[in-house]
Tab-separated table of C-alpha atoms and ligand atoms in Angstrom:
chain	number	residue	atom	x	y	z
Y	1	MET	CA	-41.200	-37.750	-28.128
Y	2	SER	CA	-41.323	-38.727	-24.607
Y	3	HIS	CA	-37.360	-38.893	-24.612
Y	4	GLY	CA	-37.319	-35.141	-25.114
Y	5	LEU	CA	-40.110	-34.229	-22.766
Y	6	ILE	CA	-38.966	-36.030	-19.649
Y	7	PRO	CA	-35.626	-34.273	-19.258
Y	8	SER	CA	-37.197	-30.955	-20.160
Y	9	LEU	CA	-39.802	-31.218	-17.485
Y	10	ALA	CA	-37.215	-32.524	-15.188
Y	11	LEU	CA	-35.167	-29.299	-15.917
Y	12	VAL	CA	-38.274	-26.943	-15.548
Y	13	ALA	CA	-39.014	-28.498	-12.068
Y	14	ALA	CA	-35.323	-28.142	-11.154
Y	15	LEU	CA	-35.242	-24.601	-12.170
Y	16	ALA	CA	-38.564	-23.870	-10.500
Y	17	THR	CA	-37.126	-24.950	-7.057
Y	18	ILE	CA	-33.910	-22.927	-7.709
Y	19	THR	CA	-36.021	-19.796	-8.347
Y	20	ALA	CA	-38.109	-20.166	-5.354
Y	21	ALA	CA	-35.100	-20.936	-3.027
Y	22	ASP	CA	-33.096	-18.014	-4.402
Y	23	GLU	CA	-32.148	-14.876	-2.741
Y	24	ALA	CA	-33.391	-11.791	-4.707
Y	25	PRO	CA	-30.503	-10.109	-6.685
Y	26	VAL	CA	-29.066	-6.921	-5.596
Y	27	ARG	CA	-30.288	-4.123	-7.809
Y	28	ASP	CA	-28.575	-1.222	-9.641
Y	29	VAL	CA	-25.148	-2.660	-9.295
Y	30	VAL	CA	-22.609	-1.024	-11.473
Y	31	LEU	CA	-19.497	-2.745	-10.380
Y	32	ALA	CA	-18.713	-5.896	-8.384
Y	33	ILE	CA	-15.591	-7.755	-7.528
Y	34	HIS	CA	-14.585	-11.075	-5.790
Y	35	GLY	CA	-11.391	-12.011	-3.982
Y	36	GLY	CA	-12.022	-15.802	-4.314
Y	37	THR	CA	-13.705	-18.609	-2.402
Y	38	ALA	CA	-12.979	-18.826	1.510
Y	39	GLY	CA	-12.615	-21.664	3.748
Y	40	ASN	CA	-13.720	-21.515	7.371
Y	41	LYS	CA	-13.873	-18.132	9.040
Y	42	LYS	CA	-11.352	-19.246	11.627
Y	43	GLU	CA	-8.781	-19.816	9.131
Y	44	ARG	CA	-8.371	-16.135	8.756
Y	45	SER	CA	-7.149	-13.637	11.434
Y	46	PRO	CA	-9.216	-10.379	11.961
Y	47	GLU	CA	-6.264	-8.488	10.916
Y	48	ARG	CA	-6.246	-10.219	7.588
Y	49	GLU	CA	-10.024	-9.915	7.212
Y	50	LYS	CA	-9.410	-6.179	7.831
Y	51	ALA	CA	-6.791	-5.925	5.181
Y	52	VAL	CA	-8.930	-7.990	2.698
Y	53	ARG	CA	-11.682	-5.597	3.141
Y	54	ARG	CA	-9.679	-2.591	2.897
Y	55	ASP	CA	-8.214	-3.539	-0.355
Y	56	MET	CA	-11.591	-4.732	-1.804
Y	57	LEU	CA	-12.973	-1.311	-1.081
Y	58	ARG	CA	-9.887	0.277	-2.605
Y	59	ALA	CA	-10.585	-1.885	-5.781
Y	60	LEU	CA	-14.258	-0.912	-6.005
Y	61	ALA	CA	-13.585	2.749	-5.376
Y	62	ALA	CA	-10.926	2.767	-8.230
Y	63	GLY	CA	-13.181	0.897	-10.653
Y	64	TYR	CA	-16.291	3.109	-9.897
Y	65	GLY	CA	-13.789	6.066	-10.414
Y	66	GLU	CA	-13.402	4.788	-14.217
Y	67	LEU	CA	-17.151	4.454	-14.612
Y	68	GLU	CA	-17.772	8.034	-13.346
Y	69	LYS	CA	-15.496	9.656	-15.878
Y	70	PRO	CA	-17.323	11.101	-19.008
Y	71	GLY	CA	-17.803	8.064	-21.304
Y	72	GLY	CA	-16.636	5.827	-18.675
Y	73	LYS	CA	-16.247	2.258	-19.735
Y	74	ALA	CA	-17.026	-1.079	-18.052
Y	75	LEU	CA	-13.782	-2.460	-19.470
Y	76	ASP	CA	-11.755	0.085	-17.719
Y	77	ALA	CA	-13.516	-0.241	-14.462
Y	78	VAL	CA	-12.925	-3.985	-14.719
Y	79	GLU	CA	-9.038	-3.593	-15.561
Y	80	THR	CA	-8.604	-1.074	-12.848
Y	81	ALA	CA	-10.405	-2.817	-10.030
Y	82	ILE	CA	-8.416	-5.981	-10.858
Y	83	ARG	CA	-5.092	-4.260	-10.928
Y	84	VAL	CA	-5.621	-3.065	-7.290
Y	85	LEU	CA	-6.254	-6.596	-6.144
Y	86	GLU	CA	-3.388	-8.009	-8.145
Y	87	ASP	CA	-1.128	-5.387	-6.380
Y	88	SER	CA	-2.439	-6.505	-3.079
Y	89	PRO	CA	-0.715	-9.462	-1.290
Y	90	GLU	CA	-3.900	-10.519	0.132
Y	91	PHE	CA	-5.281	-12.361	-2.880
Y	92	ASN	CA	-4.190	-15.226	-4.964
Y	93	ALA	CA	-3.488	-13.055	-8.190
Y	94	GLY	CA	-0.564	-10.914	-9.133
Y	95	LYS	CA	1.514	-10.166	-5.966
Y	96	GLY	CA	-0.222	-12.710	-3.618
Y	97	ALA	CA	0.002	-15.533	-5.986
Y	98	ILE	CA	0.196	-19.062	-4.657
Y	99	PHE	CA	2.935	-21.258	-5.492
Y	100	THR	CA	3.141	-24.313	-8.064
Y	101	HIS	CA	4.474	-27.783	-6.994
Y	102	GLU	CA	7.783	-26.569	-8.102
Y	103	GLY	CA	7.896	-23.485	-6.020
Y	104	LYS	CA	7.258	-20.996	-8.611
Y	105	ASN	CA	4.405	-18.709	-9.462
Y	106	GLU	CA	2.329	-19.078	-12.828
Y	107	LEU	CA	-0.311	-16.705	-13.445
Y	108	ASP	CA	-3.483	-16.686	-15.644
Y	109	ALA	CA	-5.936	-13.840	-16.456
Y	110	SER	CA	-8.515	-13.015	-19.014
Y	111	ILE	CA	-10.770	-10.019	-19.751
Y	112	MET	CA	-13.947	-9.878	-22.098
Y	113	ASP	CA	-15.755	-7.049	-23.865
Y	114	GLY	CA	-19.657	-7.752	-23.633
Y	115	LYS	CA	-20.253	-5.134	-26.398
Y	116	THR	CA	-17.878	-6.504	-28.911
Y	117	GLY	CA	-17.669	-10.384	-27.815
Y	118	GLN	CA	-14.058	-9.848	-27.927
Y	119	ALA	CA	-11.826	-11.349	-25.336
Y	120	GLY	CA	-7.901	-11.651	-24.436
Y	121	ALA	CA	-6.154	-13.886	-21.964
Y	122	VAL	CA	-2.651	-14.807	-20.794
Y	123	ALA	CA	-1.722	-18.107	-19.080
Y	124	ALA	CA	1.326	-19.525	-17.112
Y	125	VAL	CA	3.164	-16.173	-16.967
Y	126	THR	CA	5.830	-15.534	-14.478
Y	127	VAL	CA	7.222	-12.017	-14.987
Y	128	ILE	CA	4.201	-9.798	-15.943
Y	129	LYS	CA	3.179	-7.423	-12.944
Y	130	ASN	CA	-0.515	-7.371	-13.893
Y	131	PRO	CA	-1.656	-10.087	-15.896
Y	132	ILE	CA	-5.110	-8.665	-16.385
Y	133	SER	CA	-3.514	-5.740	-18.407
Y	134	ALA	CA	-1.657	-8.305	-20.447
Y	135	ALA	CA	-4.906	-9.981	-21.186
Y	136	ARG	CA	-6.424	-6.701	-22.447
Y	137	ALA	CA	-3.407	-6.111	-24.703
Y	138	VAL	CA	-3.902	-9.459	-26.165
Y	139	MET	CA	-7.432	-8.507	-26.672
Y	140	GLU	CA	-6.697	-5.295	-28.383
Y	141	LYS	CA	-3.499	-5.616	-29.869
Y	142	THR	CA	-3.451	-9.001	-31.362
Y	143	LYS	CA	-5.414	-11.323	-33.648
Y	144	HIS	CA	-5.360	-13.868	-30.841
Y	145	VAL	CA	-7.394	-14.728	-27.755
Y	146	LEU	CA	-5.036	-16.570	-25.457
Y	147	LEU	CA	-1.163	-16.272	-25.310
Y	148	THR	CA	0.763	-18.492	-22.960
Y	149	GLY	CA	4.170	-18.490	-21.157
Y	150	ARG	CA	7.194	-16.930	-22.630
Y	151	GLY	CA	5.329	-15.791	-25.783
Y	152	ALA	CA	2.833	-13.863	-23.656
Y	153	GLU	CA	5.612	-12.494	-21.702
Y	154	VAL	CA	7.755	-11.241	-24.723
Y	155	PHE	CA	4.524	-9.823	-26.153
Y	156	ALA	CA	3.554	-8.098	-22.845
Y	157	SER	CA	7.066	-6.560	-22.537
Y	158	GLN	CA	6.941	-5.276	-26.231
Y	159	ALA	CA	3.451	-3.809	-25.516
Y	160	GLY	CA	5.089	-1.682	-22.621
Y	161	LEU	CA	3.697	-3.313	-19.725
Y	162	GLU	CA	5.521	-3.612	-16.443
Y	163	MET	CA	7.749	-6.590	-16.123
Y	164	VAL	CA	9.143	-7.994	-12.780
Y	165	ASP	CA	11.525	-10.394	-11.381
Y	166	PRO	CA	9.826	-13.689	-10.572
Y	167	ALA	CA	10.828	-12.867	-6.898
Y	168	TYR	CA	8.297	-10.092	-6.958
Y	169	PHE	CA	5.517	-12.704	-6.475
Y	170	TRP	CA	7.339	-14.593	-3.389
Y	171	THR	CA	5.364	-13.826	-0.152
Y	172	GLN	CA	5.957	-15.320	3.226
Y	173	ARG	CA	2.541	-16.505	3.793
Y	174	ARG	CA	2.113	-18.223	0.556
Y	175	TRP	CA	5.656	-19.771	0.933
Y	176	LYS	CA	4.497	-21.327	4.209
Y	177	GLU	CA	1.507	-22.678	2.803
Y	178	ILE	CA	3.229	-24.515	0.134
Y	179	GLN	CA	5.757	-25.987	2.507
Y	180	LYS	CA	2.853	-27.213	4.577
Y	181	GLU	CA	1.439	-28.973	1.453
Y	182	TRP	CA	4.804	-30.485	0.477
Y	183	GLU	CA	5.321	-31.815	4.151
Y	184	LYS	CA	2.001	-33.394	3.889
Y	185	GLU	CA	2.837	-34.927	0.472
Y	186	ALA	CA	6.050	-36.344	2.035
Y	187	GLN	CA	4.469	-37.809	4.987
Y	188	GLU	CA	1.788	-39.477	2.613
Y	189	ARG	CA	4.946	-40.829	0.441
Y	190	ALA	CA	6.283	-42.189	3.762
Y	191	GLY	CA	3.166	-43.836	4.654
Y	192	ASN	CA	3.178	-45.301	1.106
Y	193	ASP	CA	-0.612	-44.970	1.113
Y	194	LYS	CA	-1.703	-44.635	-2.545
Y	195	LYS	CA	-5.193	-43.623	-1.577
Y	196	THR	CA	-4.375	-40.859	0.462
Y	197	SER	CA	-2.129	-39.345	-2.038
Y	198	ALA	CA	-4.629	-39.632	-4.842
Y	199	LYS	CA	-7.144	-37.683	-2.616
Y	200	ALA	CA	-4.638	-35.174	-1.860
Y	201	SER	CA	-3.990	-34.495	-5.626
Y	202	PRO	CA	-2.608	-30.818	-6.376
Y	203	VAL	CA	-5.486	-30.031	-8.560
Y	204	LEU	CA	-8.241	-30.503	-5.805
Y	205	SER	CA	-6.444	-28.727	-2.902
Y	206	GLY	CA	-6.934	-25.182	-1.553
Y	207	PRO	CA	-6.316	-22.569	-0.794
Y	208	TRP	CA	-7.853	-20.523	-3.633
Y	209	GLY	CA	-8.446	-16.688	-3.669
Y	210	THR	CA	-8.676	-15.861	-7.375
Y	211	VAL	CA	-9.872	-12.230	-7.949
Y	212	GLY	CA	-12.486	-10.952	-10.598
Y	213	ALA	CA	-14.721	-8.108	-11.650
Y	214	VAL	CA	-17.824	-7.434	-13.521
Y	215	ALA	CA	-19.016	-3.963	-14.654
Y	216	LEU	CA	-21.954	-2.249	-16.479
Y	217	ASP	CA	-21.392	1.282	-17.861
Y	218	ARG	CA	-23.637	4.017	-18.621
Y	219	ASP	CA	-23.723	3.082	-22.274
Y	220	GLY	CA	-25.255	-0.465	-21.219
Y	221	ASN	CA	-21.909	-2.372	-21.821
Y	222	LEU	CA	-21.028	-5.303	-19.680
Y	223	ALA	CA	-17.356	-6.481	-19.108
Y	224	ALA	CA	-15.792	-9.294	-16.984
Y	225	GLY	CA	-12.297	-9.926	-15.953
Y	226	THR	CA	-10.658	-12.759	-13.769
Y	227	SER	CA	-7.023	-13.121	-12.440
Y	228	THR	CA	-5.343	-15.746	-10.532
Y	229	GLY	CA	-2.229	-17.564	-9.477
Y	230	GLY	CA	-4.216	-20.933	-10.034
Y	231	ILE	CA	-4.576	-23.531	-7.508
Y	232	SER	CA	-1.910	-24.054	-4.797
Y	233	ASN	CA	0.597	-26.844	-5.532
Y	234	LYS	CA	-0.656	-27.137	-9.046
Y	235	MET	CA	1.516	-28.957	-11.669
Y	236	ARG	CA	3.737	-26.841	-13.666
Y	237	GLY	CA	1.968	-25.742	-16.943
Y	238	ARG	CA	-1.452	-26.454	-15.386
Y	239	VAL	CA	-3.852	-23.746	-16.822
Y	240	GLY	CA	-7.280	-23.263	-14.865
Y	241	ASP	CA	-10.480	-21.774	-15.807
Y	242	SER	CA	-9.604	-18.145	-15.334
Y	243	PRO	CA	-8.066	-17.502	-18.717
Y	244	ILE	CA	-10.590	-19.672	-20.456
Y	245	VAL	CA	-13.410	-17.817	-22.215
Y	246	GLY	CA	-16.638	-19.192	-21.074
Y	247	ALA	CA	-15.109	-21.204	-18.149
Y	248	GLY	CA	-14.026	-18.725	-15.574
Y	249	ASN	CA	-14.881	-15.668	-17.343
Y	250	TYR	CA	-17.600	-14.283	-19.792
Y	251	ALA	CA	-19.268	-11.301	-20.873
Y	252	GLU	CA	-22.072	-10.695	-23.318
Y	253	ASN	CA	-24.436	-7.407	-23.556
Y	254	GLY	CA	-28.009	-8.327	-23.163
Y	255	ALA	CA	-27.055	-11.472	-21.005
Y	256	CYS	CA	-24.516	-11.112	-18.158
Y	257	ALA	CA	-20.975	-10.633	-17.064
Y	258	VAL	CA	-19.377	-13.414	-15.044
Y	259	SER	CA	-16.183	-14.068	-13.099
Y	260	GLY	CA	-15.747	-17.358	-11.337
Y	261	THR	CA	-13.626	-18.767	-8.707
Y	262	GLY	CA	-12.915	-22.202	-7.176
Y	263	GLN	CA	-11.803	-25.581	-8.666
Y	264	GLY	CA	-11.232	-24.508	-12.175
Y	265	GLU	CA	-11.166	-28.098	-13.668
Y	266	TYR	CA	-14.954	-28.097	-12.926
Y	267	PHE	CA	-15.494	-24.584	-14.221
Y	268	ILE	CA	-13.708	-25.837	-17.600
Y	269	ARG	CA	-15.533	-28.899	-17.832
Y	270	PHE	CA	-18.966	-27.361	-17.095
Y	271	VAL	CA	-18.263	-24.210	-19.158
Y	272	ALA	CA	-19.700	-22.437	-16.134
Y	273	ALA	CA	-19.536	-18.917	-16.959
Y	274	TYR	CA	-21.096	-19.259	-20.370
Y	275	ASP	CA	-23.648	-21.690	-18.990
Y	276	ILE	CA	-24.980	-18.999	-16.945
Y	277	ALA	CA	-25.319	-16.668	-19.855
Y	278	ALA	CA	-26.947	-19.614	-21.933
Y	279	LEU	CA	-29.633	-20.340	-19.300
Y	280	MET	CA	-30.299	-16.656	-19.342
Y	281	LYS	CA	-30.519	-16.402	-23.164
Y	282	TYR	CA	-32.388	-19.642	-23.996
Y	283	LYS	CA	-34.450	-20.340	-20.745
Y	284	ASN	CA	-35.056	-16.635	-20.037
Y	285	LEU	CA	-33.860	-17.250	-16.489
Y	286	PRO	CA	-33.195	-14.057	-14.411
Y	287	VAL	CA	-29.145	-13.943	-13.470
Y	288	GLU	CA	-29.572	-15.185	-9.892
Y	289	ALA	CA	-31.549	-18.339	-10.945
Y	290	ALA	CA	-29.026	-19.041	-13.760
Y	291	ALA	CA	-26.052	-18.487	-11.473
Y	292	ALA	CA	-27.449	-20.499	-8.672
Y	293	HIS	CA	-28.434	-23.283	-10.961
Y	294	VAL	CA	-24.872	-23.653	-12.268
Y	295	ILE	CA	-23.042	-23.177	-8.961
Y	296	LEU	CA	-25.352	-24.443	-6.407
Y	297	ARG	CA	-26.733	-27.519	-8.334
Y	298	LYS	CA	-24.532	-28.651	-11.219
Y	299	LEU	CA	-21.044	-27.829	-9.694
Y	300	LYS	CA	-22.105	-28.810	-6.286
Y	301	THR	CA	-23.728	-32.118	-7.283
Y	302	ALA	CA	-20.514	-33.008	-9.439
Y	303	GLY	CA	-18.332	-32.203	-6.237
Y	304	GLY	CA	-17.050	-29.044	-7.739
Y	305	GLU	CA	-16.409	-26.149	-5.184
Y	306	GLY	CA	-16.649	-22.525	-6.059
Y	307	GLY	CA	-18.741	-19.448	-6.691
Y	308	VAL	CA	-19.429	-16.537	-9.283
Y	309	ILE	CA	-20.182	-12.941	-9.586
Y	310	ALA	CA	-22.813	-12.462	-12.186
Y	311	LEU	CA	-24.192	-8.979	-13.431
Y	312	ASP	CA	-26.859	-8.549	-15.940
Y	313	SER	CA	-27.522	-5.634	-18.405
Y	314	LYS	CA	-29.993	-4.177	-16.056
Y	315	GLY	CA	-27.693	-4.002	-12.979
Y	316	ASN	CA	-29.190	-7.175	-11.170
Y	317	PHE	CA	-26.340	-8.977	-9.408
Y	318	ALA	CA	-26.054	-12.302	-7.936
Y	319	ALA	CA	-23.138	-14.110	-6.151
Y	320	PRO	CA	-23.833	-17.568	-5.297
Y	321	TYR	CA	-21.131	-19.828	-3.807
Y	322	ASN	CA	-21.043	-23.406	-2.454
Y	323	THR	CA	-18.034	-23.066	-0.227
Y	324	PRO	CA	-18.203	-21.550	3.495
Y	325	GLY	CA	-17.467	-17.999	1.995
Y	326	MET	CA	-16.604	-15.961	-1.008
Y	327	PHE	CA	-15.007	-12.493	-0.665
Y	328	ARG	CA	-17.183	-10.321	-2.782
Y	329	GLY	CA	-18.171	-6.609	-2.930
Y	330	TYR	CA	-20.199	-4.418	-5.108
Y	331	THR	CA	-20.917	-0.833	-5.970
Y	332	THR	CA	-24.460	0.663	-6.721
Y	333	GLY	CA	-25.065	3.422	-9.101
Y	334	ASP	CA	-25.233	6.120	-6.237
Y	335	GLY	CA	-21.420	5.146	-5.523
Y	336	LYS	CA	-22.377	3.016	-2.313
Y	337	MET	CA	-19.870	0.134	-1.654
Y	338	LYS	CA	-20.426	-3.116	0.179
Y	339	VAL	CA	-18.059	-5.934	0.890
Y	340	LEU	CA	-19.095	-9.344	2.232
Y	341	LEU	CA	-16.875	-12.210	3.073
Y	342	TYR	CA	-18.928	-14.999	4.471
Y	343	ALA	CA	-22.702	-15.467	4.643
Y	344	ASP	CA	-22.824	-12.146	6.378
I	1	LIG	N1	-10.362	-21.135	-10.410
I	1	LIG	C1	-8.827	-20.831	-10.181
I	1	LIG	C2	-8.181	-21.988	-10.837
I	1	LIG	O1	-8.620	-23.016	-10.910
I	1	LIG	C3	-8.545	-21.002	-8.690
I	1	LIG	C4	-9.420	-19.948	-7.814
I	1	LIG	O2	-10.529	-19.587	-8.095
I	1	LIG	O3	-8.864	-19.772	-6.727
I	1	LIG	O4	-7.213	-21.742	-11.375
């Protein structure tokens, strides 16, 4: 007996401190987005911050437009908002995707319908302009959940989605970033310092910048979507948490819709997005306490960096992150939009 009791008392105590320390959720949110975790403020110029804010506001407005249509669906709002972010070079998704170790772009995305529990995803795709739409097509037009690589691309093309040359994803800024990482690696190799090169493992290095959206429509349905280029300098074929249901993306009516960003390997191992929903369902935690527990306690204690946007079925919204910043924004039921980049 005491075996079962001790951990559960410890958990209750831990959860109690989280609830007390938590910020109140934002209420009456119908759509929220993120543009990835952010490092130090000084890493980004005021011009780039302006461009990020502008494109996030455009994404919020486009998604909200879907919700405002008669019978407007959360799924449409999520897909539409993410497409705007994928088309912007400012984020690590679609057009602005980071490079792999081999200097290519491999994109991942997923979408989930909280009403039906259905989900669709694509991983390691290189020629699909909007991976989030391909994820939705997988959900709606196949018996499967996740298609990868060439199979996903052939399917997306047959489904009538816009295909592009891989060169479409090349941007000067991301190219400069990957070159810096390669230079660092070369220096480490020259120094022959095994310890340093293990520390600079591709999987753990930034920059990040995934995008995601969660929405709640007038029928009370939740949806979540996430799209990314992955982690800079990742190995070829590496798949992160973004296209993995329950890891970087999850939606369930009555619980919450979650989209994550950060070190995907941690989100996968901790089944982070679903863990937030499970804490709400089985421990009756409010969304802000559940999300804070997973991001600010579990992930952080293990050394995993990242954040989530999480929205419950009543419109309560939380966006905890354990990095210096996380680009995030939301729209309330009255159409008011807000974008936040750091702890501002
Ligand atoms: N979570 C993404 C991945 O690991 C990266 C990110 O959020 O920026 O692929």
